[in-house]
Amino acid sequence: MTGKPDYLIALFNSVSHVIRAERILNGQGIPHKIVPVPKHISSDCGVCIRFLPEYRDQIIQKLEGKTEIIEIREL
Amino acid sequence: MSAIYFDNAATSWPKPEAMMRAMADFNANVGANPGRSGHRLSIEAGRIVFDARERIAVLLGAGDPCTVIFARNATEAVNTAVRGLLRPGDHVITSSMEHNSVMRPLRAAEREGVELTVVACSASGEISPADVARAVKRNTRALFVTHASNVTGTIMPVDELAAVAHERGILICVDAAQTAGSVPIEVEKTGIDMLFFTGHKSLYGPQGTGGMYIRKGLEALVAPLERGGTGSRSEFEDQPEFMPDRFESGTPNTIGIAGLGAGVEHVLSTGVETIRKKEAALTGLFMEGLRAVGGVTVYGPREALKKTAVVSFGIEGISPSDISFGLDERFNIMSRPGLHCAPSAHRTIGTFPTGTVRFSFGIFNTEEEINAALRAIEILVKENK
């Protein structure tokens, strides 16, 4: 894999925060998908939000003050 | 005549069709554990729980849905607050109109070294904010107060009590078991620190649902009652500190929460103000009718707008249990006799240990039912003369 990553993922505290983020992103029409947290990133049994790098800034801005993103990582 | 159900303050019934559909739909089409597994059914279950959380936040005037946590009922939420917040040496204030769901946890805390002051209310169940202010001491931690009495329906002046609490630097924790869904509540505007709700009364959800609102940041000062799996931070053996997971251990009652979410949606789409007006009209009609029947004593405030849709009364010469039994057996009317799990409230209004008969109305009751009940009560009174 070279250059820009195919996808980024945003990690949240728990499923409640993921669903809250999903509700906000749906409302804003920002493409994304809820996926299980990849095992190489965390041993957590939870889910995270996957999106294309171009939406990164928009996602950070729309979720600001509403639900805390713990970390954004390359998939 | 079909059954007339006037026991909505114990559990509302019937329920909205949508509530039953939501529960059946969860079982038939979703069924999974919310947020535990990451597959689509698990995520869908997580959405159902979140939607209910969000609707309750909207209903209560809380900006962040994650300040709302679910519990088995209001009682479990009250116990979490009392046990998690109060420490030996703390002082706590409550009212004499409390239900045992508040009084018993506070009495237990008292035996463990928490100082307790019970502020006496008037014979109609009203509390004086000045009395509460006078009860505050140097070590006072919180005021635990009901939003409305389950015995008399008396609505407490929560705005004024919150102002007193804030002036004196103590927390205000409100038991909204009788009001969430039927009386407007604005936790953030009013400045309520914690609020306990039940799902199966005026929120029209199923039994086994309830929870609480905790003001953002305050959760750090409240120890959880239970610890366990949350589906988050699974690599750590310590309980997560963030909301709502801090207080939600173990698989939740997702099917119940699905029903609760639909019940709350019904309340929101109907409008709490509309519900309030309808219930106040029924309550006013019933109290007016009761006063016209001689030999009946009605307890609590005389004006329907000062109370929830709860009316406690007694008939001279007949015990509450005989009245309720007669209404059930002969007239198919469901009511609740006795002390209503609130002995202190009955002492306050002068009906301990006999108790009262309690009628409590909901959104599905009608004027015809009230009139039928008044005719039945008139017959019981006449027969007793």
Short mmCIF file of C-alpha atoms in Angstrom, two decimals:
data_model
loop_
_atom_site.label_atom_id
_atom_site.label_comp_id
_atom_site.label_asym_id
_atom_site.label_seq_id
_atom_site.Cartn_x
_atom_site.Cartn_y
_atom_site.Cartn_z
CA MET A 1 0.00 0.00 0.00
CA THR A 2 1.46 3.36 -0.98
CA GLY A 3 0.44 6.99 -0.63
CA LYS A 4 -2.83 7.91 1.04
CA PRO A 5 -4.55 5.18 3.04
CA ASP A 6 -7.71 3.71 1.58
CA TYR A 7 -9.67 4.24 4.75
CA LEU A 8 -9.39 5.88 8.15
CA ILE A 9 -11.18 4.77 11.28
CA ALA A 10 -12.40 6.83 14.21
CA LEU A 11 -12.34 5.15 17.62
CA PHE A 12 -14.84 6.05 20.34
CA ASN A 13 -15.31 5.17 23.98
CA SER A 14 -18.24 2.83 23.47
CA VAL A 15 -21.02 1.78 21.16
CA SER A 16 -23.27 4.58 22.51
CA HIS A 17 -20.76 7.13 21.24
CA VAL A 18 -20.39 5.34 17.92
CA ILE A 19 -24.15 5.36 17.35
CA ARG A 20 -24.34 9.01 18.37
CA ALA A 21 -21.63 9.79 15.80
CA GLU A 22 -23.49 7.74 13.21
CA ARG A 23 -26.69 9.72 13.85
CA ILE A 24 -24.83 13.01 13.39
CA LEU A 25 -22.95 11.88 10.26
CA ASN A 26 -26.18 10.51 8.74
CA GLY A 27 -27.81 13.87 9.41
CA GLN A 28 -24.95 15.62 7.63
CA GLY A 29 -24.84 13.15 4.73
CA ILE A 30 -21.19 12.24 5.37
CA PRO A 31 -20.42 8.73 4.01
CA HIS A 32 -19.15 6.28 6.63
CA LYS A 33 -19.67 2.74 7.92
CA ILE A 34 -19.72 1.17 11.36
CA VAL A 35 -17.22 -1.72 11.44
CA PRO A 36 -15.69 -3.87 14.19
CA VAL A 37 -12.51 -2.41 15.67
CA PRO A 38 -9.65 -4.14 13.79
CA LYS A 39 -7.72 -6.50 16.04
CA HIS A 40 -4.34 -4.94 15.15
CA ILE A 41 -5.57 -1.59 16.48
CA SER A 42 -7.27 -2.66 19.70
CA SER A 43 -8.22 -5.85 21.45
CA ASP A 44 -11.51 -4.18 22.25
CA CYS A 45 -14.65 -6.07 21.25
CA GLY A 46 -16.37 -2.90 20.11
CA VAL A 47 -17.07 -1.08 16.88
CA CYS A 48 -15.67 2.04 15.20
CA ILE A 49 -16.46 4.28 12.24
CA ARG A 50 -14.68 3.81 8.90
CA PHE A 51 -14.49 6.62 6.33
CA LEU A 52 -12.48 7.94 3.39
CA PRO A 53 -9.60 10.28 4.28
CA GLU A 54 -11.21 13.19 2.42
CA TYR A 55 -13.97 13.35 5.09
CA ARG A 56 -11.59 13.51 8.02
CA ASP A 57 -11.81 17.26 8.72
CA GLN A 58 -15.56 17.38 8.17
CA ILE A 59 -16.10 14.50 10.60
CA ILE A 60 -13.91 16.06 13.26
CA GLN A 61 -15.75 19.36 12.89
CA LYS A 62 -19.28 17.90 12.98
CA LEU A 63 -18.62 15.71 16.02
CA GLU A 64 -16.79 18.42 17.95
CA GLY A 65 -18.35 18.95 21.36
CA LYS A 66 -20.98 16.25 20.72
CA THR A 67 -19.17 12.96 20.99
CA GLU A 68 -15.51 12.48 21.71
CA ILE A 69 -13.29 10.82 19.11
CA ILE A 70 -10.60 8.95 21.04
CA GLU A 71 -8.33 8.51 18.06
CA ILE A 72 -8.27 8.53 14.25
CA ARG A 73 -6.13 5.80 12.70
CA GLU A 74 -5.28 4.44 9.31
CA LEU A 75 -6.95 1.14 8.66
CA MET B 1 -68.51 -2.94 30.73
CA SER B 2 -64.83 -3.56 30.00
CA ALA B 3 -62.24 -3.06 32.72
CA ILE B 4 -61.61 0.50 33.86
CA TYR B 5 -57.94 0.82 34.73
CA PHE B 6 -57.22 3.59 37.23
CA ASP B 7 -53.85 2.35 38.54
CA ASN B 8 -51.55 4.19 36.15
CA ALA B 9 -49.38 5.54 38.99
CA ALA B 10 -48.36 1.93 39.75
CA THR B 11 -47.95 0.91 36.09
CA SER B 12 -49.61 2.52 33.10
CA TRP B 13 -51.92 0.34 31.07
CA PRO B 14 -52.84 -0.14 28.30
CA LYS B 15 -49.70 0.68 26.34
CA PRO B 16 -49.42 2.31 22.91
CA GLU B 17 -49.58 -0.16 20.00
CA ALA B 18 -46.16 1.06 18.85
CA MET B 19 -44.61 -0.02 22.16
CA MET B 20 -45.83 -3.59 21.73
CA ARG B 21 -44.79 -3.61 18.06
CA ALA B 22 -41.28 -2.42 18.94
CA MET B 23 -40.82 -5.25 21.44
CA ALA B 24 -42.17 -7.90 19.07
CA ASP B 25 -40.02 -6.51 16.26
CA PHE B 26 -36.89 -6.63 18.39
CA ASN B 27 -37.51 -10.28 19.23
CA ALA B 28 -38.46 -11.27 15.69
CA ASN B 29 -35.90 -9.32 13.67
CA VAL B 30 -32.99 -8.09 15.81
CA GLY B 31 -32.52 -10.05 19.01
CA ALA B 32 -28.77 -9.47 19.35
CA ASN B 33 -26.65 -8.08 22.19
CA PRO B 34 -26.20 -4.30 21.74
CA GLY B 35 -22.67 -3.17 21.05
CA ARG B 36 -21.00 -6.39 22.08
CA SER B 37 -20.20 -8.12 18.84
CA GLY B 38 -19.87 -5.71 15.94
CA HIS B 39 -22.12 -7.54 13.47
CA ARG B 40 -25.06 -5.78 11.91
CA LEU B 41 -27.67 -7.16 14.31
CA SER B 42 -25.55 -6.17 17.29
CA ILE B 43 -25.17 -2.67 15.87
CA GLU B 44 -28.90 -2.48 15.18
CA ALA B 45 -29.59 -3.43 18.81
CA GLY B 46 -27.14 -0.66 19.80
CA ARG B 47 -29.13 1.79 17.67
CA ILE B 48 -32.37 0.80 19.36
CA VAL B 49 -30.85 1.43 22.80
CA PHE B 50 -29.33 4.71 21.65
CA ASP B 51 -32.61 5.94 20.14
CA ALA B 52 -34.37 5.34 23.45
CA ARG B 53 -31.57 7.16 25.28
CA GLU B 54 -31.77 10.10 22.91
CA ARG B 55 -35.56 10.39 23.18
CA ILE B 56 -35.39 10.37 26.97
CA ALA B 57 -32.70 13.07 26.83
CA VAL B 58 -34.98 15.18 24.63
CA LEU B 59 -37.94 14.58 26.95
CA LEU B 60 -35.94 15.60 30.03
CA GLY B 61 -34.17 18.56 28.44
CA ALA B 62 -30.69 17.00 28.56
CA GLY B 63 -28.36 18.02 25.71
CA ASP B 64 -26.17 14.92 25.73
CA PRO B 65 -27.92 11.52 25.44
CA CYS B 66 -24.96 9.89 27.23
CA THR B 67 -25.97 11.67 30.45
CA VAL B 68 -28.97 9.28 30.51
CA ILE B 69 -28.33 5.79 31.81
CA PHE B 70 -30.64 2.81 31.95
CA ALA B 71 -31.43 0.73 35.01
CA ARG B 72 -33.93 -1.93 36.02
CA ASN B 73 -36.27 0.73 37.43
CA ALA B 74 -36.24 4.06 39.23
CA THR B 75 -35.47 2.24 42.50
CA GLU B 76 -32.19 0.87 41.18
CA ALA B 77 -31.26 4.35 39.96
CA VAL B 78 -32.04 5.90 43.37
CA ASN B 79 -29.96 3.22 45.08
CA THR B 80 -27.05 3.95 42.72
CA ALA B 81 -27.22 7.63 43.63
CA VAL B 82 -27.62 7.16 47.39
CA ARG B 83 -24.96 4.48 47.73
CA GLY B 84 -22.63 5.98 45.16
CA LEU B 85 -22.74 9.58 46.34
CA LEU B 86 -23.21 9.68 50.12
CA ARG B 87 -20.42 8.88 52.58
CA PRO B 88 -20.49 8.51 56.38
CA GLY B 89 -20.39 12.00 57.87
CA ASP B 90 -22.38 13.52 55.00
CA HIS B 91 -25.75 15.09 55.71
CA VAL B 92 -28.69 14.56 53.35
CA ILE B 93 -32.13 16.17 53.27
CA THR B 94 -35.36 14.63 52.02
CA SER B 95 -39.11 15.29 52.29
CA SER B 96 -41.71 13.50 54.37
CA MET B 97 -43.63 12.67 51.16
CA GLU B 98 -41.06 10.26 49.75
CA HIS B 99 -41.80 6.82 48.42
CA ASN B 100 -39.92 3.95 50.05
CA SER B 101 -37.75 3.76 46.91
CA VAL B 102 -36.07 6.89 48.28
CA MET B 103 -36.79 6.60 51.99
CA ARG B 104 -35.44 3.08 52.48
CA PRO B 105 -32.07 3.63 50.76
CA LEU B 106 -31.70 6.87 52.78
CA ARG B 107 -32.60 5.10 56.05
CA ALA B 108 -30.04 2.39 55.23
CA ALA B 109 -27.43 5.10 54.56
CA GLU B 110 -28.37 6.67 57.89
CA ARG B 111 -27.55 3.41 59.68
CA GLU B 112 -24.16 3.50 57.97
CA GLY B 113 -23.32 6.96 59.29
CA VAL B 114 -25.03 9.41 56.93
CA GLU B 115 -27.00 12.09 58.74
CA LEU B 116 -30.60 12.39 57.51
CA THR B 117 -33.10 15.23 57.91
CA VAL B 118 -36.68 14.60 56.80
CA VAL B 119 -38.40 17.93 56.13
CA ALA B 120 -42.06 17.77 57.17
CA CYS B 121 -44.57 18.62 54.45
CA SER B 122 -48.06 20.10 54.90
CA ALA B 123 -51.20 17.94 55.22
CA SER B 124 -51.71 18.32 51.47
CA GLY B 125 -48.15 17.13 50.87
CA GLU B 126 -46.57 20.48 50.05
CA ILE B 127 -42.96 21.26 50.92
CA SER B 128 -41.67 24.68 51.90
CA PRO B 129 -38.39 25.59 50.15
CA ALA B 130 -37.61 27.81 53.16
CA ASP B 131 -37.78 24.73 55.43
CA VAL B 132 -35.32 22.98 53.13
CA ALA B 133 -32.99 26.01 53.21
CA ARG B 134 -33.13 25.99 57.03
CA ALA B 135 -32.22 22.29 57.13
CA VAL B 136 -28.96 22.79 55.21
CA LYS B 137 -25.85 22.31 57.35
CA ARG B 138 -22.13 22.58 56.80
CA ASN B 139 -21.87 18.91 55.81
CA THR B 140 -25.04 18.73 53.69
CA ARG B 141 -24.33 16.94 50.45
CA ALA B 142 -27.68 16.67 48.71
CA LEU B 143 -31.43 17.07 48.71
CA PHE B 144 -33.33 13.99 47.55
CA VAL B 145 -36.89 14.97 46.74
CA THR B 146 -39.81 13.56 44.82
CA HIS B 147 -41.07 15.59 41.88
CA ALA B 148 -44.61 14.54 42.79
CA SER B 149 -46.06 12.41 45.55
CA ASN B 150 -47.36 9.01 44.50
CA VAL B 151 -49.98 9.29 47.26
CA THR B 152 -51.48 12.75 46.79
CA GLY B 153 -50.06 13.75 43.42
CA THR B 154 -48.71 16.96 44.99
CA ILE B 155 -46.16 18.49 42.61
CA MET B 156 -43.09 19.81 44.41
CA PRO B 157 -41.68 23.25 43.45
CA VAL B 158 -38.54 21.79 41.87
CA ASP B 159 -37.44 25.15 40.38
CA GLU B 160 -37.43 26.82 43.80
CA LEU B 161 -35.84 23.80 45.47
CA ALA B 162 -33.08 23.75 42.84
CA ALA B 163 -32.47 27.45 43.48
CA VAL B 164 -32.17 26.77 47.23
CA ALA B 165 -29.81 23.85 46.57
CA HIS B 166 -27.58 25.92 44.30
CA GLU B 167 -27.45 28.88 46.68
CA ARG B 168 -26.32 26.57 49.46
CA GLY B 169 -23.96 24.53 47.31
CA ILE B 170 -25.73 21.19 47.66
CA LEU B 171 -26.90 18.76 44.98
CA ILE B 172 -30.54 18.28 44.06
CA CYS B 173 -31.59 14.74 43.15
CA VAL B 174 -35.18 14.39 41.92
CA ASP B 175 -37.38 11.29 41.91
CA ALA B 176 -39.46 11.72 38.75
CA ALA B 177 -41.09 8.28 38.85
CA GLN B 178 -44.52 9.93 38.94
CA THR B 179 -43.83 12.78 36.53
CA ALA B 180 -41.43 11.88 33.69
CA GLY B 181 -43.72 11.92 30.66
CA SER B 182 -46.72 13.57 32.31
CA VAL B 183 -45.29 16.81 33.75
CA PRO B 184 -42.76 18.96 31.84
CA ILE B 185 -39.18 18.55 33.08
CA GLU B 186 -36.11 20.55 32.03
CA VAL B 187 -33.12 19.12 33.89
CA GLU B 188 -30.54 21.51 32.46
CA LYS B 189 -32.62 24.69 32.62
CA THR B 190 -33.74 23.89 36.17
CA GLY B 191 -30.28 22.79 37.23
CA ILE B 192 -31.19 19.31 38.43
CA ASP B 193 -28.11 17.25 39.28
CA MET B 194 -29.65 13.80 39.13
CA LEU B 195 -33.10 12.69 38.10
CA PHE B 196 -34.56 9.20 38.44
CA PHE B 197 -37.20 7.91 36.05
CA THR B 198 -39.17 4.75 35.57
CA GLY B 199 -40.11 3.38 32.17
CA HIS B 200 -43.43 1.69 32.91
CA LYS B 201 -45.52 4.60 34.16
CA SER B 202 -45.91 7.87 32.23
CA LEU B 203 -43.27 6.89 29.66
CA TYR B 204 -45.52 4.00 28.54
CA GLY B 205 -42.69 1.47 28.34
CA PRO B 206 -42.66 -2.02 29.85
CA GLN B 207 -41.91 -2.97 33.45
CA GLY B 208 -38.22 -3.60 34.15
CA THR B 209 -37.10 -0.33 32.56
CA GLY B 210 -35.98 2.93 34.13
CA GLY B 211 -32.84 4.89 34.78
CA MET B 212 -31.42 8.27 35.59
CA TYR B 213 -30.01 11.49 34.27
CA ILE B 214 -26.69 12.60 35.76
CA ARG B 215 -25.37 16.10 35.11
CA LYS B 216 -22.24 15.99 32.97
CA GLY B 217 -19.14 15.69 35.13
CA LEU B 218 -21.00 14.65 38.27
CA GLU B 219 -20.69 10.96 37.37
CA ALA B 220 -17.08 11.01 38.59
CA LEU B 221 -18.39 11.57 42.15
CA VAL B 222 -20.87 8.69 42.02
CA ALA B 223 -19.53 5.17 42.42
CA PRO B 224 -21.38 2.59 40.31
CA LEU B 225 -23.56 0.10 42.17
CA GLU B 226 -22.36 -2.73 39.96
CA ARG B 227 -19.36 -3.41 37.77
CA GLY B 228 -19.01 -5.79 34.85
CA GLY B 229 -18.91 -6.21 31.11
CA THR B 230 -19.77 -3.14 29.05
CA GLY B 231 -18.56 -4.13 25.58
CA SER B 232 -16.00 -1.35 25.86
CA ARG B 233 -12.37 -1.27 27.02
CA SER B 234 -12.47 -5.04 27.23
CA GLU B 235 -8.70 -5.30 27.59
CA PHE B 236 -8.90 -3.55 31.00
CA GLU B 237 -10.11 -5.12 34.22
CA ASP B 238 -11.27 -1.82 35.70
CA GLN B 239 -14.72 -0.38 35.12
CA PRO B 240 -14.77 2.35 32.43
CA GLU B 241 -15.22 5.84 33.87
CA PHE B 242 -17.07 7.34 30.92
CA MET B 243 -20.81 7.60 30.47
CA PRO B 244 -23.01 5.70 30.03
CA ASP B 245 -20.84 2.58 30.44
CA ARG B 246 -19.76 3.53 33.96
CA PHE B 247 -23.27 2.68 35.21
CA GLU B 248 -24.39 0.09 32.66
CA SER B 249 -22.76 -3.27 33.35
CA GLY B 250 -23.95 -6.51 31.86
CA THR B 251 -26.33 -7.13 28.99
CA PRO B 252 -29.14 -4.58 29.22
CA ASN B 253 -32.87 -5.21 28.96
CA THR B 254 -32.74 -4.42 25.24
CA ILE B 255 -36.22 -5.71 24.46
CA GLY B 256 -37.59 -3.59 27.31
CA ILE B 257 -35.61 -0.57 26.17
CA ALA B 258 -36.97 -1.10 22.63
CA GLY B 259 -40.48 -0.84 24.10
CA LEU B 260 -39.49 2.11 26.28
CA GLY B 261 -38.10 3.97 23.26
CA ALA B 262 -41.40 3.52 21.43
CA GLY B 263 -43.35 4.58 24.55
CA VAL B 264 -41.28 7.76 24.88
CA GLU B 265 -41.75 8.44 21.17
CA HIS B 266 -45.51 8.23 21.74
CA VAL B 267 -45.22 10.71 24.62
CA LEU B 268 -43.05 13.09 22.55
CA SER B 269 -45.33 12.99 19.54
CA THR B 270 -48.42 13.50 21.71
CA GLY B 271 -46.66 16.28 23.66
CA VAL B 272 -46.15 16.40 27.43
CA GLU B 273 -48.22 19.61 27.68
CA THR B 274 -51.13 17.96 25.86
CA ILE B 275 -50.89 14.92 28.15
CA ARG B 276 -50.74 17.18 31.18
CA LYS B 277 -53.87 19.09 30.12
CA LYS B 278 -55.82 15.92 29.40
CA GLU B 279 -54.85 14.28 32.69
CA ALA B 280 -55.54 17.46 34.67
CA ALA B 281 -59.01 17.69 33.10
CA LEU B 282 -59.80 14.07 34.09
CA THR B 283 -58.40 14.65 37.58
CA GLY B 284 -60.43 17.84 38.00
CA LEU B 285 -63.61 16.10 36.83
CA PHE B 286 -63.08 13.24 39.27
CA MET B 287 -62.30 15.46 42.27
CA GLU B 288 -65.30 17.66 41.56
CA GLY B 289 -67.52 14.59 41.33
CA LEU B 290 -66.10 13.13 44.56
CA ARG B 291 -66.80 16.33 46.47
CA ALA B 292 -70.43 16.14 45.37
CA VAL B 293 -70.68 12.69 46.98
CA GLY B 294 -71.08 13.15 50.75
CA GLY B 295 -68.93 11.17 53.15
CA VAL B 296 -65.86 11.12 50.93
CA THR B 297 -62.58 12.72 52.05
CA VAL B 298 -60.17 13.73 49.29
CA TYR B 299 -56.50 14.19 50.26
CA GLY B 300 -53.87 16.42 48.69
CA PRO B 301 -54.20 19.72 46.80
CA ARG B 302 -57.71 20.69 45.70
CA GLU B 303 -56.60 22.11 42.35
CA ALA B 304 -55.84 19.64 39.58
CA LEU B 305 -53.02 21.84 38.29
CA LYS B 306 -51.10 21.49 41.56
CA LYS B 307 -50.95 17.73 41.22
CA THR B 308 -50.42 14.80 38.91
CA ALA B 309 -53.34 12.61 37.82
CA VAL B 310 -53.40 10.92 41.23
CA VAL B 311 -56.34 11.20 43.64
CA SER B 312 -56.27 9.67 47.13
CA PHE B 313 -59.55 9.44 49.00
CA GLY B 314 -61.38 7.64 51.77
CA ILE B 315 -65.01 6.84 52.47
CA GLU B 316 -66.21 7.16 56.04
CA GLY B 317 -66.89 3.76 57.54
CA ILE B 318 -65.36 1.58 54.79
CA SER B 319 -61.72 0.51 54.72
CA PRO B 320 -59.66 1.38 51.63
CA SER B 321 -59.15 -2.30 50.84
CA ASP B 322 -62.91 -2.96 50.97
CA ILE B 323 -63.55 -0.01 48.68
CA SER B 324 -60.95 -1.15 46.14
CA PHE B 325 -62.15 -4.74 46.35
CA GLY B 326 -65.78 -3.67 45.84
CA LEU B 327 -64.84 -1.47 42.90
CA ASP B 328 -62.94 -4.35 41.31
CA GLU B 329 -65.42 -7.17 42.00
CA ARG B 330 -68.66 -5.35 41.28
CA PHE B 331 -67.74 -2.56 38.90
CA ASN B 332 -64.61 -3.81 37.12
CA ILE B 333 -62.64 -0.74 38.27
CA MET B 334 -58.95 -1.18 39.14
CA SER B 335 -57.59 1.05 41.90
CA ARG B 336 -54.99 0.74 44.63
CA PRO B 337 -55.73 0.76 48.37
CA GLY B 338 -53.37 1.06 51.31
CA LEU B 339 -50.12 2.87 51.97
CA HIS B 340 -48.75 2.89 48.40
CA CYS B 341 -45.20 2.09 49.62
CA ALA B 342 -45.06 5.54 51.23
CA PRO B 343 -45.74 5.29 54.98
CA SER B 344 -44.13 8.66 55.70
CA ALA B 345 -46.41 10.36 53.17
CA HIS B 346 -49.46 8.82 54.81
CA ARG B 347 -48.26 9.98 58.23
CA THR B 348 -47.89 13.46 56.74
CA ILE B 349 -51.45 13.61 55.40
CA GLY B 350 -52.90 11.85 58.47
CA THR B 351 -53.94 8.56 56.90
CA PHE B 352 -51.42 6.20 58.52
CA PRO B 353 -51.82 3.23 59.02
CA THR B 354 -55.21 2.86 57.29
CA GLY B 355 -54.10 4.38 54.01
CA THR B 356 -56.34 5.61 51.22
CA VAL B 357 -57.86 4.46 47.96
CA ARG B 358 -55.83 5.80 45.08
CA PHE B 359 -57.13 6.45 41.58
CA SER B 360 -54.50 7.36 39.00
CA PHE B 361 -55.28 8.27 35.43
CA GLY B 362 -53.38 7.94 32.18
CA ILE B 363 -53.60 9.07 28.58
CA PHE B 364 -56.03 6.32 27.59
CA ASN B 365 -58.65 7.07 30.27
CA THR B 366 -61.88 8.84 29.34
CA GLU B 367 -64.53 11.09 30.93
CA GLU B 368 -67.03 8.24 30.55
CA GLU B 369 -64.83 6.05 32.73
CA ILE B 370 -64.56 8.78 35.37
CA ASN B 371 -68.34 9.20 35.38
CA ALA B 372 -68.85 5.44 35.68
CA ALA B 373 -66.44 5.34 38.64
CA LEU B 374 -68.25 8.24 40.34
CA ARG B 375 -71.57 6.39 40.02
CA ALA B 376 -69.96 3.27 41.51
CA ILE B 377 -68.52 5.23 44.44
CA GLU B 378 -71.91 6.83 45.07
CA ILE B 379 -73.49 3.37 45.26
CA LEU B 380 -70.83 2.18 47.75
CA VAL B 381 -71.39 5.28 49.92
CA LYS B 382 -75.18 4.90 49.87
CA GLU B 383 -75.03 1.20 50.74
CA ASN B 384 -72.80 1.99 53.69
CA LYS B 385 -75.21 4.50 55.22
#
